[in-house]
Short mmCIF file of C-alpha atoms in Angstrom, two decimals:
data_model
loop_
_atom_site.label_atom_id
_atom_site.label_comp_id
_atom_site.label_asym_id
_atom_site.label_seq_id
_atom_site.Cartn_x
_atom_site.Cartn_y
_atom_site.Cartn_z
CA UNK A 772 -32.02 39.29 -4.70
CA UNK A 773 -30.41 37.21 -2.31
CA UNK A 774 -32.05 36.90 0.93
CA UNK A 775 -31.01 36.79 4.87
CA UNK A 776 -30.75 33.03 5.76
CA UNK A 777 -31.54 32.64 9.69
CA UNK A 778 -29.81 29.06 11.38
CA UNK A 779 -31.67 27.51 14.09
CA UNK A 780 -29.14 25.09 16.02
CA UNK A 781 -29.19 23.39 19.34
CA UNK A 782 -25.94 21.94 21.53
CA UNK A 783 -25.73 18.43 21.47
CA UNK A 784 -24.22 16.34 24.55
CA UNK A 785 -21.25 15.89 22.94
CA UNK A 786 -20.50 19.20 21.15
CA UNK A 787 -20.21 20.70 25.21
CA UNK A 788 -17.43 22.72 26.06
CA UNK A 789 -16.81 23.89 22.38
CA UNK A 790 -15.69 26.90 21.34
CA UNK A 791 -18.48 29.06 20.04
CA UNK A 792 -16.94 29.58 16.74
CA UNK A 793 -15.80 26.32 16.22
CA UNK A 794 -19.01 25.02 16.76
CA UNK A 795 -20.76 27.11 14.77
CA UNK A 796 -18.10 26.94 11.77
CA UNK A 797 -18.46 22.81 11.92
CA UNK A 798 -22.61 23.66 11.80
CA UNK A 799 -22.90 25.87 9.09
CA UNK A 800 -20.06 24.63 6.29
CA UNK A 801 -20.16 28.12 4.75
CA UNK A 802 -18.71 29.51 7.71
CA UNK A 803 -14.98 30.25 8.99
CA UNK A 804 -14.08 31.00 12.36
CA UNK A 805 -13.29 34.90 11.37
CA UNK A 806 -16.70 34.89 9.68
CA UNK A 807 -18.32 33.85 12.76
CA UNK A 808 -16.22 36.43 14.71
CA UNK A 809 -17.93 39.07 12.42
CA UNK A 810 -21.27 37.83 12.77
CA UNK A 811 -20.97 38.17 16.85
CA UNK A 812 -19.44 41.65 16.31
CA UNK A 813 -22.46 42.59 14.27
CA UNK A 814 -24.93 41.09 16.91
CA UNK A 815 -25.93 38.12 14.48
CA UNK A 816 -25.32 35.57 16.62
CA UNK A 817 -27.73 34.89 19.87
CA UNK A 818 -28.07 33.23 22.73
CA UNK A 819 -31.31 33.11 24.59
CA UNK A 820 -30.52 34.96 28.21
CA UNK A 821 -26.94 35.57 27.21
CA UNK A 822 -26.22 39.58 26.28
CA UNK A 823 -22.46 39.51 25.74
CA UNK A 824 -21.13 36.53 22.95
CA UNK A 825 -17.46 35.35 22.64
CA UNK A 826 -16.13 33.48 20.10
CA UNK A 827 -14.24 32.15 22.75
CA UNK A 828 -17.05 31.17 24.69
CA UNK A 829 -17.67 27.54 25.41
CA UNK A 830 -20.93 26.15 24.21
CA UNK A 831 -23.16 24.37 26.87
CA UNK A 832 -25.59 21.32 25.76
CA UNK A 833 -28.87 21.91 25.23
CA UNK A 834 -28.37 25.80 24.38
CA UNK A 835 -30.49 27.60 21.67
CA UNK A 836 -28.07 29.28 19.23
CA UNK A 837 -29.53 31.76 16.47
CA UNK A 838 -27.68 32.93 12.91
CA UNK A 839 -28.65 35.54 10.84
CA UNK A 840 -26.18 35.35 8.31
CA UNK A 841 -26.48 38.33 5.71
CA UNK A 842 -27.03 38.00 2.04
CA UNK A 843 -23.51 38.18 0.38
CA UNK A 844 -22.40 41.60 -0.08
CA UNK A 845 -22.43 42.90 -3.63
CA UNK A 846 -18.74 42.73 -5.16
CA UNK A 847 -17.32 46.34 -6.13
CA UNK A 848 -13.74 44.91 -6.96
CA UNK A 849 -12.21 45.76 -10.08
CA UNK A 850 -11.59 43.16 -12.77
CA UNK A 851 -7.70 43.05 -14.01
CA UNK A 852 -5.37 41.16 -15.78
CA UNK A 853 -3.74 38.53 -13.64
CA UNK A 854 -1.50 35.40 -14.54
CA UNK A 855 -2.73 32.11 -13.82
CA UNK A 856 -4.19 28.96 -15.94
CA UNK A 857 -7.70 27.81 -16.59
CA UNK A 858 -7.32 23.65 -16.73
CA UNK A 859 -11.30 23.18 -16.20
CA UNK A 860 -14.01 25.10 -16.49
CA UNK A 861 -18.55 24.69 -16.49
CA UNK A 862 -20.87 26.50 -15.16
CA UNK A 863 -20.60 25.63 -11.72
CA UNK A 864 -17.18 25.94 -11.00
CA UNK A 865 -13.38 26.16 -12.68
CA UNK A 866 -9.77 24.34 -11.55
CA UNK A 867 -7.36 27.11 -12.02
CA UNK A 868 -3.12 27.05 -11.58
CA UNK A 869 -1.99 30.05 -8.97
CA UNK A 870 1.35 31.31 -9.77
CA UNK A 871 3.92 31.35 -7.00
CA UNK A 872 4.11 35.01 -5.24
CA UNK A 873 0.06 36.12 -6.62
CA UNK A 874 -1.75 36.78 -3.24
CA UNK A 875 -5.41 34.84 -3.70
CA UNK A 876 -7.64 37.73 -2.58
CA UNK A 877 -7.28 41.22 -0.93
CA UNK A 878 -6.22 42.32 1.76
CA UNK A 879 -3.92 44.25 4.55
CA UNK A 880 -1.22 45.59 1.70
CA UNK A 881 -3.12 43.78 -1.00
CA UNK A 882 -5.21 45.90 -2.87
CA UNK A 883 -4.53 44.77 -6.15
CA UNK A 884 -3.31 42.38 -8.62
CA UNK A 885 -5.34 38.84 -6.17
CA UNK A 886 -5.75 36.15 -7.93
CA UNK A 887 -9.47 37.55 -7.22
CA UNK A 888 -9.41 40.35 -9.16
CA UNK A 889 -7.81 37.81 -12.37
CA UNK A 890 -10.84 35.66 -11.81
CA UNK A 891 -13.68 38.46 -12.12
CA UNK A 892 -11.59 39.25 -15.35
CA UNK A 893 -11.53 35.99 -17.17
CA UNK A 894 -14.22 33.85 -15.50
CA UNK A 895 -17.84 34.07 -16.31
CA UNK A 896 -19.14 34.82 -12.53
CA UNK A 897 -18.47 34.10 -9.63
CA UNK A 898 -20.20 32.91 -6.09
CA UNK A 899 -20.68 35.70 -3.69
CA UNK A 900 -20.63 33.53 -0.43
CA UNK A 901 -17.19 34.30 0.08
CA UNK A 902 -18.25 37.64 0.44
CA UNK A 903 -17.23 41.01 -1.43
CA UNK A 904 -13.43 40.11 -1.03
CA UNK A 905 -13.32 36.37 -2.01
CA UNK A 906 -16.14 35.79 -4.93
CA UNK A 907 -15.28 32.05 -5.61
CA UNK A 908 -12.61 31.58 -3.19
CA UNK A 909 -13.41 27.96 -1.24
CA UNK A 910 -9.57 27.55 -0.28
CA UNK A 911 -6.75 29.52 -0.47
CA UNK A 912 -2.93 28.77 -0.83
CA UNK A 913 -0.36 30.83 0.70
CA UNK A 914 1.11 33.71 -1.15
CA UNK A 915 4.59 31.66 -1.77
CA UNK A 916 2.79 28.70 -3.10
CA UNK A 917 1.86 27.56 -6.72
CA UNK A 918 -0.37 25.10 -7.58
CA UNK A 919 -3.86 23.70 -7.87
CA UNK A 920 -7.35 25.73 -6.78
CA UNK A 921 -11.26 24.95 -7.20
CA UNK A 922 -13.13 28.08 -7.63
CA UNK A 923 -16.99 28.45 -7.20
CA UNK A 924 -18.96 30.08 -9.89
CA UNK A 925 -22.21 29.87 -8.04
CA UNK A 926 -23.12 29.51 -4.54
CA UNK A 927 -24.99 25.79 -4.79
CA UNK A 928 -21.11 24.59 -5.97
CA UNK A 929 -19.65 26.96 -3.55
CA UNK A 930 -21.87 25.34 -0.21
CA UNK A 931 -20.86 22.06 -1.65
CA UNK A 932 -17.53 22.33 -2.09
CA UNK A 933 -17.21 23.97 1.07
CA UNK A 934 -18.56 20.52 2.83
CA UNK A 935 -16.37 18.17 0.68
CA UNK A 936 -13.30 20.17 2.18
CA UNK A 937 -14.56 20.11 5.97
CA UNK A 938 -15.55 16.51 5.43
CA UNK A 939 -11.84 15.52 3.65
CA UNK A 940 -13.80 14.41 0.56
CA UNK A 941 -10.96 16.05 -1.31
CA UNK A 942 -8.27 14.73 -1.87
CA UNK A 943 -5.27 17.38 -1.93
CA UNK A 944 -1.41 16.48 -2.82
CA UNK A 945 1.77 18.58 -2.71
CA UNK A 946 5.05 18.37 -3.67
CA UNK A 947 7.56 19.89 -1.18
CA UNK A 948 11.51 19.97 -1.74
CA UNK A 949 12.82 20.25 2.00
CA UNK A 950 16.02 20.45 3.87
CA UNK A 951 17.47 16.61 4.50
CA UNK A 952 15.94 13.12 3.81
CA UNK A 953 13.06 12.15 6.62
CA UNK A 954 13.43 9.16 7.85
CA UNK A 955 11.39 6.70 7.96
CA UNK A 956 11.17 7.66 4.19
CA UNK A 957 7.16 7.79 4.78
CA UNK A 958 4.64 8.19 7.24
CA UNK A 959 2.35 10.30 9.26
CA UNK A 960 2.99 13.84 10.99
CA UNK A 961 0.25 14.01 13.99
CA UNK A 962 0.52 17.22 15.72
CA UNK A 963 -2.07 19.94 16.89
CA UNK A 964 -1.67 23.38 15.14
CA UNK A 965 -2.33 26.31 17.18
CA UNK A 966 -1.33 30.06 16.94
CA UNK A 967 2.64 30.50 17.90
CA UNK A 968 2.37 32.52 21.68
CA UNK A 969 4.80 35.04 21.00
CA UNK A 970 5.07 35.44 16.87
CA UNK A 971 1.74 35.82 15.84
CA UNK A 972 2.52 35.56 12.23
CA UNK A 973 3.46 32.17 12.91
CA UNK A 974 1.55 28.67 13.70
CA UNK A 975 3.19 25.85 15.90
CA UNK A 976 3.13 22.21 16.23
CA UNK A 977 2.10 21.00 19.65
CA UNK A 978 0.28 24.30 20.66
CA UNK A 979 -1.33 23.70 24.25
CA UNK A 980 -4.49 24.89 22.50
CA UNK A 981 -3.68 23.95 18.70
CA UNK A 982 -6.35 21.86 16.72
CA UNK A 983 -5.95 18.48 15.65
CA UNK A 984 -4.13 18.29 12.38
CA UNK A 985 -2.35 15.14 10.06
CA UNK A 986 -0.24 15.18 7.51
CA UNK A 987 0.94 12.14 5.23
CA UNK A 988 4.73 11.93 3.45
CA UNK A 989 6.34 9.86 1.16
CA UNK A 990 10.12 11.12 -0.38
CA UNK A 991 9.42 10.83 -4.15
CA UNK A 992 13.30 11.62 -4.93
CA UNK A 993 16.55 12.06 -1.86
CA UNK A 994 19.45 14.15 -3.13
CA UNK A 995 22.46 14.72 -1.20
CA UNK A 996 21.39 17.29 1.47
CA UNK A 997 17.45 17.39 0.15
CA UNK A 998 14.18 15.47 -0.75
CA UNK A 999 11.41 15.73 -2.97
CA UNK A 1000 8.06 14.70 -1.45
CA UNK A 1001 4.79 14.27 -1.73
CA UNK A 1002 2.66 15.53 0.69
CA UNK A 1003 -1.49 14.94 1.76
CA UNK A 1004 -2.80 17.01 4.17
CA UNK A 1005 -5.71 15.34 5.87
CA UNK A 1006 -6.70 18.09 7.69
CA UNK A 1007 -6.45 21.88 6.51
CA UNK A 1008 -4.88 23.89 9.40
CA UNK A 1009 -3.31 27.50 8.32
CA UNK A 1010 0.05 26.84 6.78
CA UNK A 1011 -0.17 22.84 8.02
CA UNK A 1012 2.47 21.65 5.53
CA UNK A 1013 5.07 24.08 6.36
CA UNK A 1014 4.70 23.76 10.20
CA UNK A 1015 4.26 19.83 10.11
CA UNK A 1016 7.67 19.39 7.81
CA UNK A 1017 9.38 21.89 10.06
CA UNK A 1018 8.58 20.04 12.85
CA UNK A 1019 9.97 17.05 11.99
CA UNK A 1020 13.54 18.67 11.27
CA UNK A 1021 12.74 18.90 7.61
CA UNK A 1022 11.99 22.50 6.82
CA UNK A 1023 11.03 23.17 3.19
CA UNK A 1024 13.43 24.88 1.25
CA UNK A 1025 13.22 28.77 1.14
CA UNK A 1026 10.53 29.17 3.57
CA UNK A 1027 11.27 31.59 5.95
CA UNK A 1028 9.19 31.56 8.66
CA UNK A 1029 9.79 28.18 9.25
CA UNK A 1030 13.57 27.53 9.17
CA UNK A 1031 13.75 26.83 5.25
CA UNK A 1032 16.79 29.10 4.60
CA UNK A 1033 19.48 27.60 5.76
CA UNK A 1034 23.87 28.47 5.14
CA UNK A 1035 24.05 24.51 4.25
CA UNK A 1036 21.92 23.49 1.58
CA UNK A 1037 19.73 24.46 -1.52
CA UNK A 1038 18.36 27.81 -1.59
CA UNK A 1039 15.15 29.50 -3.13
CA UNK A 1040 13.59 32.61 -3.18
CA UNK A 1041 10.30 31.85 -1.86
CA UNK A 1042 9.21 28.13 -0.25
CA UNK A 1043 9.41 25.13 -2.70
CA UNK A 1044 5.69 24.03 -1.99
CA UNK A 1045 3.41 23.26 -5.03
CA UNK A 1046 -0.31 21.92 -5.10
CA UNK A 1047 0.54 18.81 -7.66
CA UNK A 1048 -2.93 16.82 -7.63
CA UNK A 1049 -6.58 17.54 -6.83
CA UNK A 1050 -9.34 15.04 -6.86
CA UNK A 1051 -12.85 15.66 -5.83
CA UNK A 1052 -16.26 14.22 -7.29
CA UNK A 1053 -18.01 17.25 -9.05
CA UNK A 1054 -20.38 19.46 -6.56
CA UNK A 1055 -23.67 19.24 -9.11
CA UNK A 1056 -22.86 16.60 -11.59
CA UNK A 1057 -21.21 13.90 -8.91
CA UNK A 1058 -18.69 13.12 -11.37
CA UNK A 1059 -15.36 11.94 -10.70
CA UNK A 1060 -13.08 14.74 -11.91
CA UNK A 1061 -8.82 14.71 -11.25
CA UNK A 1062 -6.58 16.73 -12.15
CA UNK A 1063 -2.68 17.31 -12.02
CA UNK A 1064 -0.23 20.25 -12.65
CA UNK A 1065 3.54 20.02 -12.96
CA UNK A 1066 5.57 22.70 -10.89
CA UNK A 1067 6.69 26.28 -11.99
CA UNK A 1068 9.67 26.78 -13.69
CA UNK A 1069 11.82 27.71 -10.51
CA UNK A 1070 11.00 24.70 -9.30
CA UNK A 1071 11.71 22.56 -11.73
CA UNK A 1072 15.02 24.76 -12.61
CA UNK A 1073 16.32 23.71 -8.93
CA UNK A 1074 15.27 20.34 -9.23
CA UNK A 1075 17.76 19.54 -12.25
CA UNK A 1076 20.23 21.78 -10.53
CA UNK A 1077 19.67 18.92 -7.50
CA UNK A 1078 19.99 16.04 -9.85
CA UNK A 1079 23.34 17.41 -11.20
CA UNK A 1080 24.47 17.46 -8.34
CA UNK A 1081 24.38 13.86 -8.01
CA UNK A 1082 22.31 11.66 -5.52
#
């Protein structure tokens, strides 16, 4: 059985005035910021002569800071029968194709029918780091968007994958079909992403407290009032792609939240974002391993309607 692992950690010079959970998430790679949050709700986290914990709380150099972090909880989800391709699979981990409009794991209104619950169904175990609501899950993608995932099948692949995406050892491209043609016709989008003030649901470019984030563009194909790009996200803030394109006046296409639905214009049900390309060297093995998946079928369909359309 899996056992209680206890983190010893001490603030460095440099690492003063951190947020708690930020510093612990950057620490321990298995960690998330809302993971940590639980951990300090649950009295996990400690702080010699400090009672009350924050996540909030800035760290000071030279503290003591103490993690208990819990064996993972034993998964009670329910395997069912969920649409989504298998392009790679071994026995540490499998590169899978998400559907647009499958939510990756429960959930607030999500009880059913994740991409999680497809996974315990066709895939031969799963890591339990995640925790008893995302076995496997290292990244997610929104709801909206298709494309490329790495799932963990045990946790040694799980920890390391987890530290190749903190430490941008994977490389991650999207194609986005967005509102206009960006000029220049490539470059670099460098703009902290923070929590939007007033709607919560949303994330903002240039938040007084956002984190640093960078995103790289390139138009792979300009129509008339429209572009295909291709997109790298350097950095892996909550919904960076969407905010970063919107910010620069170039909105993608059908995404809602962000000024993608526009009178003028091509128009989608859901955002035109797709994980094209994902490139990482192989967790146990070390080996170089790439792969690439074309876009849905709505995407493609308004594509040709595009290219009808003339350029």
């Amino acid at each position: 059985m899996p056992e209680e692992r206890i983190f010893h950690l001490i603030v460095e010079p440099e690492a003063a005035g951190e947020r708690l959970d930020v510093f612990l998430s950057g620490k321990i790679p298995e960690l998330t910021r809302s993971r940590v949050k639980k951990l300090l709700a649950c009295g996990l986290v400690e702080i010699p002569g400090v009672k009350k914990l924050k996540a909030s709380r800035p760290v000071r150099a030279g503290e003591e800071i103490t993690v208990r972090v819990p064996p993972p909880e034993r998964i009670r989800l329910e395997p069912e029968e969920v649409p989504f391709e298998i392009l790679y699979e071994d026995r540490d981990l499998a590169v899978i194709v998400k559907p647009p409009g499958v939510v990756v794991h429960p959930g607030a209104g999500h009880a059913g029918g994740t991409l999680v619950h497809g996974l315990l169904r066709r895939l031969s175990g799963l890591s339990g780091i995640g925790g008893e609501l995302r076995p496997g899950i290292v990244h997610r993608l929104d709801k909206d968007t298709s494309g490329l995932m790495v799932v963990a099948k045990n946790d040694r692949a799980h920890l390391a994958l987890t530290a190749m995406f903190k430490g941008r050892a994977v490389e991650k491209w999207y194609l986005a079909l967005v509102h206009g043609v960006p000029e220049p016709r490539a470059g670099k989008i460098n703009a902290p992403i923070g929590r939007h003030p007033v709607h919560r649901k949303r994330m903002m470019a240039g938040a007084p407290r956002g984190r640093e984030a960078e995103t790289f563009y390139r138009v792979r194909e300009a129509f008339r009032r429209a572009a295909l790009l291709e997109v790298r996200p350097y950095t892996g803030r909550t919904h960076q792609i969407r905010v970063h394109l919107s910010h620069i006046g170039h909105p993608i296409v059908g995404d809602p939240l962000y000024g993608g639905r526009r009178p003028q214009g091509p128009k989608a049900e859901r955002q035109m974002l797709h994980a094209w390309r994902l490139a990482f060297e192989h967790p146990v093995t070390g080996e170089k391993l790439s792969f690439e998946a074309p876009p849905p079928p709505d995407f493609e369909k308004l594509l040709e309607e595009l290219r009808a359309c003339g350029k």
